PDB file of C-alpha atoms in Angstrom:
ATOM      1  CA  MET A   1       0.000   0.000   0.000  1.00 88.00           C
ATOM      2  CA  LEU A   2       1.384   3.397  -0.997  1.00 90.00           C
ATOM      3  CA  SER A   3       0.209   6.666   0.477  1.00 89.00           C
ATOM      4  CA  ARG A   4       0.760  10.033  -1.261  1.00 90.00           C
ATOM      5  CA  ASN A   5       0.210  13.619  -0.149  1.00 88.00           C
ATOM      6  CA  SER A   6       2.257  15.252  -2.870  1.00 87.00           C
ATOM      7  CA  HIS A   7       2.031  16.301  -6.500  1.00 88.00           C
ATOM      8  CA  CYS A   8       5.083  14.117  -7.162  1.00 90.00           C
ATOM      9  CA  PRO A   9       4.108  10.830  -8.784  1.00 91.00           C
ATOM     10  CA  ASN A  10       5.275   7.483  -7.455  1.00 93.00           C
ATOM     11  CA  VAL A  11       7.127   5.415 -10.041  1.00 93.00           C
ATOM     12  CA  VAL A  12       6.322   1.708 -10.099  1.00 93.00           C
ATOM     13  CA  ILE A  13       8.440  -0.559 -12.299  1.00 89.00           C
ATOM     14  CA  LYS A  14       7.171  -4.101 -12.866  1.00 89.00           C
ATOM     15  CA  ASN A  15       8.653  -6.443 -15.446  1.00 82.00           C
ATOM     16  CA  ASN A  16      10.618  -3.561 -17.018  1.00 79.00           C
ATOM     17  CA  GLU A  17       7.496  -1.436 -17.539  1.00 83.00           C
ATOM     18  CA  ALA A  18       6.979   1.856 -15.737  1.00 85.00           C
ATOM     19  CA  SER A  19       3.713   3.201 -14.464  1.00 89.00           C
ATOM     20  CA  LEU A  20       3.097   6.392 -12.545  1.00 90.00           C
ATOM     21  CA  LEU A  21       0.784   6.761  -9.593  1.00 92.00           C
ATOM     22  CA  LYS A  22      -0.133  10.383 -10.204  1.00 90.00           C
ATOM     23  CA  GLU A  23      -3.730  10.875  -9.133  1.00 90.00           C
ATOM     24  CA  PRO A  24      -3.985  14.489  -7.905  1.00 85.00           C
ATOM     25  CA  ALA A  25      -3.209  14.777  -4.190  1.00 86.00           C
ATOM     26  CA  HIS A  26      -3.315  17.669  -1.766  1.00 83.00           C
ATOM     27  CA  THR A  27      -0.200  18.593   0.173  1.00 81.00           C
ATOM     28  CA  VAL A  28      -0.279  17.957   3.921  1.00 78.00           C
ATOM     29  CA  GLY A  29      -0.366  21.068   6.101  1.00 77.00           C
ATOM     30  CA  VAL A  30      -2.103  23.373   3.624  1.00 83.00           C
ATOM     31  CA  GLN A  31      -5.743  22.540   4.360  1.00 83.00           C
ATOM     32  CA  ARG A  32      -7.312  21.010   7.410  1.00 86.00           C
ATOM     33  CA  GLY A  33      -8.471  17.411   7.009  1.00 84.00           C
ATOM     34  CA  THR A  34      -6.300  16.629   3.994  1.00 87.00           C
ATOM     35  CA  LYS A  35      -6.467  12.932   3.166  1.00 88.00           C
ATOM     36  CA  PRO A  36      -3.766  10.966   1.352  1.00 89.00           C
ATOM     37  CA  ILE A  37      -4.205   9.174  -1.938  1.00 90.00           C
ATOM     38  CA  ILE A  38      -3.887   5.443  -1.289  1.00 92.00           C
ATOM     39  CA  ALA A  39      -2.811   2.943  -3.938  1.00 92.00           C
ATOM     40  CA  GLU A  40      -2.496  -0.797  -3.521  1.00 93.00           C
ATOM     41  CA  ILE A  41       0.004  -2.698  -5.610  1.00 91.00           C
ATOM     42  CA  PRO A  42       0.720  -6.420  -5.352  1.00 88.00           C
ATOM     43  CA  LEU A  43       3.917  -7.337  -3.545  1.00 84.00           C
ATOM     44  CA  ALA A  44       5.711  -9.257  -6.287  1.00 88.00           C
ATOM     45  CA  ALA A  45       9.277 -10.023  -7.329  1.00 86.00           C
ATOM     46  CA  ASP A  46      10.885  -7.713  -9.891  1.00 85.00           C
ATOM     47  CA  THR A  47       9.003  -4.682  -8.606  1.00 89.00           C
ATOM     48  CA  THR A  48      10.682  -1.371  -7.882  1.00 90.00           C
ATOM     49  CA  VAL A  49       8.929   1.619  -6.332  1.00 94.00           C
ATOM     50  CA  VAL A  50      10.473   5.088  -6.292  1.00 95.00           C
ATOM     51  CA  ILE A  51       8.958   7.814  -4.120  1.00 94.00           C
ATOM     52  CA  TYR A  52      10.463  11.296  -4.086  1.00 94.00           C
ATOM     53  CA  THR A  53       9.919  14.912  -3.182  1.00 92.00           C
ATOM     54  CA  ASP A  54       9.483  17.926  -5.421  1.00 91.00           C
ATOM     55  CA  GLY A  55      13.194  18.750  -5.227  1.00 94.00           C
ATOM     56  CA  LEU A  56      13.867  15.812  -7.551  1.00 94.00           C
ATOM     57  CA  LEU A  57      10.846  16.619  -9.709  1.00 92.00           C
ATOM     58  CA  SER A  58      12.114  20.164 -10.301  1.00 94.00           C
ATOM     59  CA  ALA A  59      15.824  19.312 -10.616  1.00 95.00           C
ATOM     60  CA  GLY A  60      17.295  20.884 -13.723  1.00 94.00           C
ATOM     61  CA  GLU A  61      14.361  23.184 -14.481  1.00 93.00           C
ATOM     62  CA  ARG A  62      16.413  26.360 -13.977  1.00 92.00           C
ATOM     63  CA  SER A  63      19.028  25.196 -16.470  1.00 89.00           C
ATOM     64  CA  GLY A  64      16.467  23.810 -18.917  1.00 92.00           C
ATOM     65  CA  GLN A  65      17.620  20.230 -18.250  1.00 90.00           C
ATOM     66  CA  PRO A  66      14.824  18.597 -16.229  1.00 92.00           C
ATOM     67  CA  ILE A  67      15.417  14.952 -15.410  1.00 92.00           C
ATOM     68  CA  ASN A  68      13.002  12.159 -16.276  1.00 92.00           C
ATOM     69  CA  VAL A  69      12.819   9.977 -13.168  1.00 91.00           C
ATOM     70  CA  PRO A  70      10.918   7.001 -14.691  1.00 88.00           C
ATOM     71  CA  ALA A  71      13.261   6.915 -17.698  1.00 90.00           C
ATOM     72  CA  ILE A  72      16.354   6.950 -15.464  1.00 91.00           C
ATOM     73  CA  VAL A  73      15.030   4.118 -13.289  1.00 87.00           C
ATOM     74  CA  LEU A  74      14.145   2.031 -16.352  1.00 86.00           C
ATOM     75  CA  GLU A  75      17.578   2.726 -17.840  1.00 88.00           C
ATOM     76  CA  LEU A  76      19.330   1.544 -14.663  1.00 85.00           C
ATOM     77  CA  ILE A  77      17.246  -1.621 -14.459  1.00 81.00           C
ATOM     78  CA  ASP A  78      17.833  -2.318 -18.159  1.00 81.00           C
ATOM     79  CA  GLN A  79      21.602  -1.910 -17.703  1.00 82.00           C
ATOM     80  CA  GLU A  80      21.559  -4.473 -14.899  1.00 75.00           C
ATOM     81  CA  ASN A  81      19.456  -6.862 -16.984  1.00 72.00           C
ATOM     82  CA  GLN A  82      22.009  -6.635 -19.803  1.00 75.00           C
ATOM     83  CA  ARG A  83      24.793  -7.441 -17.327  1.00 71.00           C
ATOM     84  CA  ASP A  84      22.794 -10.484 -16.199  1.00 61.00           C
ATOM     85  CA  THR A  85      22.891  -9.430 -12.561  1.00 56.00           C
ATOM     86  CA  ALA A  86      20.108 -10.340 -10.195  1.00 56.00           C
ATOM     87  CA  HIS A  87      18.680  -6.859  -9.667  1.00 63.00           C
ATOM     88  CA  THR A  88      19.467  -3.180  -9.408  1.00 72.00           C
ATOM     89  CA  SER A  89      19.874  -2.231  -5.778  1.00 83.00           C
ATOM     90  CA  ALA A  90      17.690   0.418  -4.217  1.00 86.00           C
ATOM     91  CA  ARG A  91      20.850   2.230  -3.168  1.00 88.00           C
ATOM     92  CA  ALA A  92      22.206   2.327  -6.736  1.00 88.00           C
ATOM     93  CA  ILE A  93      18.941   3.792  -8.020  1.00 91.00           C
ATOM     94  CA  ALA A  94      18.808   6.466  -5.303  1.00 93.00           C
ATOM     95  CA  ASP A  95      22.487   7.341  -5.796  1.00 93.00           C
ATOM     96  CA  GLN A  96      22.068   7.723  -9.555  1.00 93.00           C
ATOM     97  CA  LEU A  97      18.926   9.856  -9.191  1.00 95.00           C
ATOM     98  CA  LEU A  98      20.717  12.156  -6.738  1.00 95.00           C
ATOM     99  CA  GLU A  99      23.797  12.358  -8.959  1.00 95.00           C
ATOM    100  CA  ARG A 100      21.787  13.208 -12.062  1.00 95.00           C
ATOM    101  CA  ALA A 101      19.741  15.779 -10.135  1.00 96.00           C
ATOM    102  CA  ALA A 102      22.953  17.420  -8.908  1.00 95.00           C
ATOM    103  CA  ILE A 103      24.342  17.552 -12.444  1.00 95.00           C
ATOM    104  CA  ALA A 104      21.057  18.918 -13.837  1.00 95.00           C
ATOM    105  CA  ASP A 105      21.089  21.615 -11.123  1.00 94.00           C
ATOM    106  CA  GLU A 106      24.755  22.353 -11.845  1.00 92.00           C
ATOM    107  CA  HIS A 107      25.508  21.289  -8.260  1.00 94.00           C
ATOM    108  CA  ARG A 108      23.431  24.208  -6.937  1.00 92.00           C
ATOM    109  CA  PRO A 109      20.102  22.645  -5.958  1.00 90.00           C
ATOM    110  CA  ALA A 110      17.107  24.927  -5.618  1.00 89.00           C
ATOM    111  CA  ASP A 111      15.312  22.568  -3.218  1.00 93.00           C
ATOM    112  CA  ASP A 112      15.980  19.642  -0.908  1.00 93.00           C
ATOM    113  CA  ILE A 113      15.516  16.128  -2.254  1.00 94.00           C
ATOM    114  CA  ARG A 114      14.227  13.024  -0.505  1.00 93.00           C
ATOM    115  CA  ILE A 115      14.132   9.655  -2.271  1.00 94.00           C
ATOM    116  CA  LEU A 116      12.768   6.318  -1.091  1.00 93.00           C
ATOM    117  CA  VAL A 117      13.444   3.287  -3.279  1.00 92.00           C
ATOM    118  CA  LEU A 118      11.938  -0.119  -2.590  1.00 90.00           C
ATOM    119  CA  THR A 119      13.066  -3.119  -4.612  1.00 86.00           C
ATOM    120  CA  ILE A 120      11.400  -6.500  -4.322  1.00 85.00           C
ATOM    121  CA  THR A 121      13.514  -9.329  -5.638  1.00 79.00           C
ATOM    122  CA  ASN A 122      13.065 -13.014  -6.223  1.00 77.00           C
ATOM    123  CA  PHE A 123      15.408 -14.528  -3.676  1.00 70.00           C
ATOM    124  CA  GLU A 124      15.716 -18.152  -2.726  1.00 72.00           C
ATOM    125  CA  ALA A 125      17.098 -18.407   0.780  1.00 70.00           C
ATOM    126  CA  THR A 126      18.791 -21.502   2.090  1.00 76.00           C
ATOM    127  CA  ASP A 127      17.329 -20.843   5.527  1.00 76.00           C
ATOM    128  CA  ASP A 128      14.572 -18.765   7.154  1.00 76.00           C
ATOM    129  CA  ARG A 129      16.564 -15.552   7.520  1.00 72.00           C
ATOM    130  CA  ARG A 130      15.211 -12.324   6.008  1.00 71.00           C
ATOM    131  CA  TRP A 131      16.847  -8.909   5.832  1.00 70.00           C
ATOM    132  CA  LEU A 132      15.741  -5.330   5.933  1.00 72.00           C
ATOM    133  CA  ILE A 133      18.507  -2.870   5.178  1.00 72.00           C
ATOM    134  CA  ALA A 134      18.006   0.819   5.910  1.00 72.00           C
ATOM    135  CA  SER A 135      20.437   3.688   5.919  1.00 70.00           C
ATOM    136  CA  MET A 136      19.866   7.174   7.265  1.00 69.00           C
ATOM    137  CA  PRO A 137      22.924   9.389   7.773  1.00 71.00           C
ATOM    138  CA  LEU A 138      22.582  12.122  10.365  1.00 67.00           C
TER     139      LEU A 138
END
């Protein structure tokens, strides 16, 4: 289940096809009683979800070089598929999006950027262990 209170679409990549969850949503904190837009997507292998703030959406606009987030994510996944690797890591996707935003903004961002990337992979474990890896520098 994905919850949105932003004009920024969520990017969902399944089987190398991108879709955008972009139903109009009202920003939290502007009007009283604002409700989020809720979308349910099946939890399935080979799914990547990218959620981001308007800083990424507007990256490069001042220089006339806006970035295309869905196209970048698809490009990264396609590159990994050509290399025959298991999957593109969430970290690699976030790092590349931030790098391309910085370049598009000529390393002078006009707004802060937050990115959340979730990748669901087909993984056959030899035991019952499962992992959740999170990183948040302070």
